[in-house]
PDB file of C-alpha atoms in Angstrom:
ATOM      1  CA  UNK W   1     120.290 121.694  43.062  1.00 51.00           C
ATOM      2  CA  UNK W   2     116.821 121.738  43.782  1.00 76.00           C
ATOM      3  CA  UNK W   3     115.426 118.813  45.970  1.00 90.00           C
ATOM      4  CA  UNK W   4     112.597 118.057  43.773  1.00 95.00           C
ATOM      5  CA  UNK W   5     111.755 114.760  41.828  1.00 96.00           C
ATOM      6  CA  UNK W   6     110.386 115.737  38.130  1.00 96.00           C
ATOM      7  CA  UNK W   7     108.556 112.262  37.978  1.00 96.00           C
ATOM      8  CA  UNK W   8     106.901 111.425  41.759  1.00 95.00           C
ATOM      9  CA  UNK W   9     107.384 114.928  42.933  1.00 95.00           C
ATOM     10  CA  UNK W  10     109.161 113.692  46.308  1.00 96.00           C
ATOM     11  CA  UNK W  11     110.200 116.643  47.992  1.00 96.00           C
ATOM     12  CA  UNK W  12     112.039 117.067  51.349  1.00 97.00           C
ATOM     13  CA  UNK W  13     110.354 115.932  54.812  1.00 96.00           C
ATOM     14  CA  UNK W  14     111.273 117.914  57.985  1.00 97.00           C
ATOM     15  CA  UNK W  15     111.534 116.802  61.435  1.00 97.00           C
ATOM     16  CA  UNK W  16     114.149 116.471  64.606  1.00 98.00           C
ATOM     17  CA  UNK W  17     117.907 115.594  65.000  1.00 97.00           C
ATOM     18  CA  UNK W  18     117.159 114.004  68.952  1.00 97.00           C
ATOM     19  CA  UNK W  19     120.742 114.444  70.639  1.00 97.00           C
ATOM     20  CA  UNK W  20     121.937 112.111  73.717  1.00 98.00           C
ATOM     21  CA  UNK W  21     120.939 114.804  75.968  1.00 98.00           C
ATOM     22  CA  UNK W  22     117.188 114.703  74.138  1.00 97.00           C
ATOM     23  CA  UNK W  23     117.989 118.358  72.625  1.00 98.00           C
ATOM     24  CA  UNK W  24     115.551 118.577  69.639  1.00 98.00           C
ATOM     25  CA  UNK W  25     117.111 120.604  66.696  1.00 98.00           C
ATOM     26  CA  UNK W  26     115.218 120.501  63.095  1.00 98.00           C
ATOM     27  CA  UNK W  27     116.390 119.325  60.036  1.00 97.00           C
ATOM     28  CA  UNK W  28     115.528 118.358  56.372  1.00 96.00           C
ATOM     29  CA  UNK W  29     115.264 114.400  55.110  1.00 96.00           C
ATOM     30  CA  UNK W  30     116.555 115.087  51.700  1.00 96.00           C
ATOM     31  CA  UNK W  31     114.822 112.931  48.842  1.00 96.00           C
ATOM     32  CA  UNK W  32     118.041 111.167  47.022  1.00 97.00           C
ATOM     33  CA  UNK W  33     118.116 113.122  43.578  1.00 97.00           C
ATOM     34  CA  UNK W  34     120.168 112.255  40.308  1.00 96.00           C
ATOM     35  CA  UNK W  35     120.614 113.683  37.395  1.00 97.00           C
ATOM     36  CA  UNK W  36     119.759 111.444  34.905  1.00 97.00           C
ATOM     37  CA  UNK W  37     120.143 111.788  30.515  1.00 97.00           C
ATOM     38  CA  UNK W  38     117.532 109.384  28.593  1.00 97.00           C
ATOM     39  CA  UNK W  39     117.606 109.536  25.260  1.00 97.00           C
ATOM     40  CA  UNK W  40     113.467 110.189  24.159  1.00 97.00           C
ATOM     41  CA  UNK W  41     113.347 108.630  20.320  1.00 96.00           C
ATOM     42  CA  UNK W  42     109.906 110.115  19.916  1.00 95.00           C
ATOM     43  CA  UNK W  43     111.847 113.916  19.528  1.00 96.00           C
ATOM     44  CA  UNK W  44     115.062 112.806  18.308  1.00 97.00           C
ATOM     45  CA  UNK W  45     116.796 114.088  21.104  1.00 97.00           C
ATOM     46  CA  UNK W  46     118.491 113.688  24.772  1.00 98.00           C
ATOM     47  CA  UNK W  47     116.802 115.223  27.935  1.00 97.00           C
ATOM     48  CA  UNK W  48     118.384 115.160  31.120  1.00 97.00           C
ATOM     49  CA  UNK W  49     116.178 114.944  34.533  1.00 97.00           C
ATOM     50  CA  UNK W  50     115.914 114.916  37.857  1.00 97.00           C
ATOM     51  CA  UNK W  51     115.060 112.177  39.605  1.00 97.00           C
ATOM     52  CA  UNK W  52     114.830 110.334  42.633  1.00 97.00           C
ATOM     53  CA  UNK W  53     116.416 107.306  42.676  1.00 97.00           C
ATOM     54  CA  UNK W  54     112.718 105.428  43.303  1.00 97.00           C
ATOM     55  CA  UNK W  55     111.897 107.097  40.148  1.00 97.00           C
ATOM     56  CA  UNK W  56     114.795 106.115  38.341  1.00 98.00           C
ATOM     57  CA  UNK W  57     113.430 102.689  39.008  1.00 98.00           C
ATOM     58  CA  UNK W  58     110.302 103.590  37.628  1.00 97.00           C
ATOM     59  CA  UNK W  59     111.408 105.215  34.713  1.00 97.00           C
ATOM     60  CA  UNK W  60     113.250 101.565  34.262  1.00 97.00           C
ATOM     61  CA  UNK W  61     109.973  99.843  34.171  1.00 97.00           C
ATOM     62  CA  UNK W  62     107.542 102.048  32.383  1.00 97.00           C
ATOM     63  CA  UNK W  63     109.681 103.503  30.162  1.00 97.00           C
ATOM     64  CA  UNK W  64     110.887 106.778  29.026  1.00 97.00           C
ATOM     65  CA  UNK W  65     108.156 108.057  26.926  1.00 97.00           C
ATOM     66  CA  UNK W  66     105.731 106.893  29.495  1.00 97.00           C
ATOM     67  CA  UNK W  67     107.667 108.880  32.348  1.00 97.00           C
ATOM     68  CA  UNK W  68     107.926 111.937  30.185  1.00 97.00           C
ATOM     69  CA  UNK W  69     104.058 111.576  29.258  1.00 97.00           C
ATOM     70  CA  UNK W  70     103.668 111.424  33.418  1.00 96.00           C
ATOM     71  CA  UNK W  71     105.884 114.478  33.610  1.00 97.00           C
ATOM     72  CA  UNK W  72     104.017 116.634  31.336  1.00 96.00           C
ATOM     73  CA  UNK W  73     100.815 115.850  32.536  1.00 96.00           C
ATOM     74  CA  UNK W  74     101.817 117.127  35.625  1.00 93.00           C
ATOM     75  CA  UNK W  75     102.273 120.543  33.824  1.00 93.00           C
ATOM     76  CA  UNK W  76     106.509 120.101  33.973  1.00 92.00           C
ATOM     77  CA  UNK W  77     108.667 121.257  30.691  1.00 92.00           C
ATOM     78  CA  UNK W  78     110.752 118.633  29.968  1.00 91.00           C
TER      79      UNK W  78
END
């Protein structure tokens, strides 16, 4: 699954796993992605997402058919 967020686009960060010793070793700071089904009444039909859960939140507040507006605008297929 990719590590993506449809709706804010959050994506992984990168940076160091510091050990006792100070030994500096890389590694990702994965976003916290769901899959997530909303039903959109404007089509009639079910789509499924992923999100973060931030967006989740947002998706909560705005609405559905606003989120899905955001996603296509950012030149997604939803």
């Amino acid at each position: 699954m990719s590590a993506h967020c449809q709706l804010t686009g959050a994506k992984p960060g990168f940076g160091n796993t510091i050990s006792h010793s100070h030994r500096r070793t890389s590694r990702r700071f994965d976003p916290n992605i769901q899959s997530k089904r909303y039903w959109l009444p404007s089509e009639g039909r079910y789509v499924r997402l992923k999100l973060s859960t931030k967006a989740i939140k947002t998706v909560d507040a705005i609405g559905i058919e606003a989120a899905v507006a955001r996603i296509r605008a950012r030149g997604r297929k939803v």
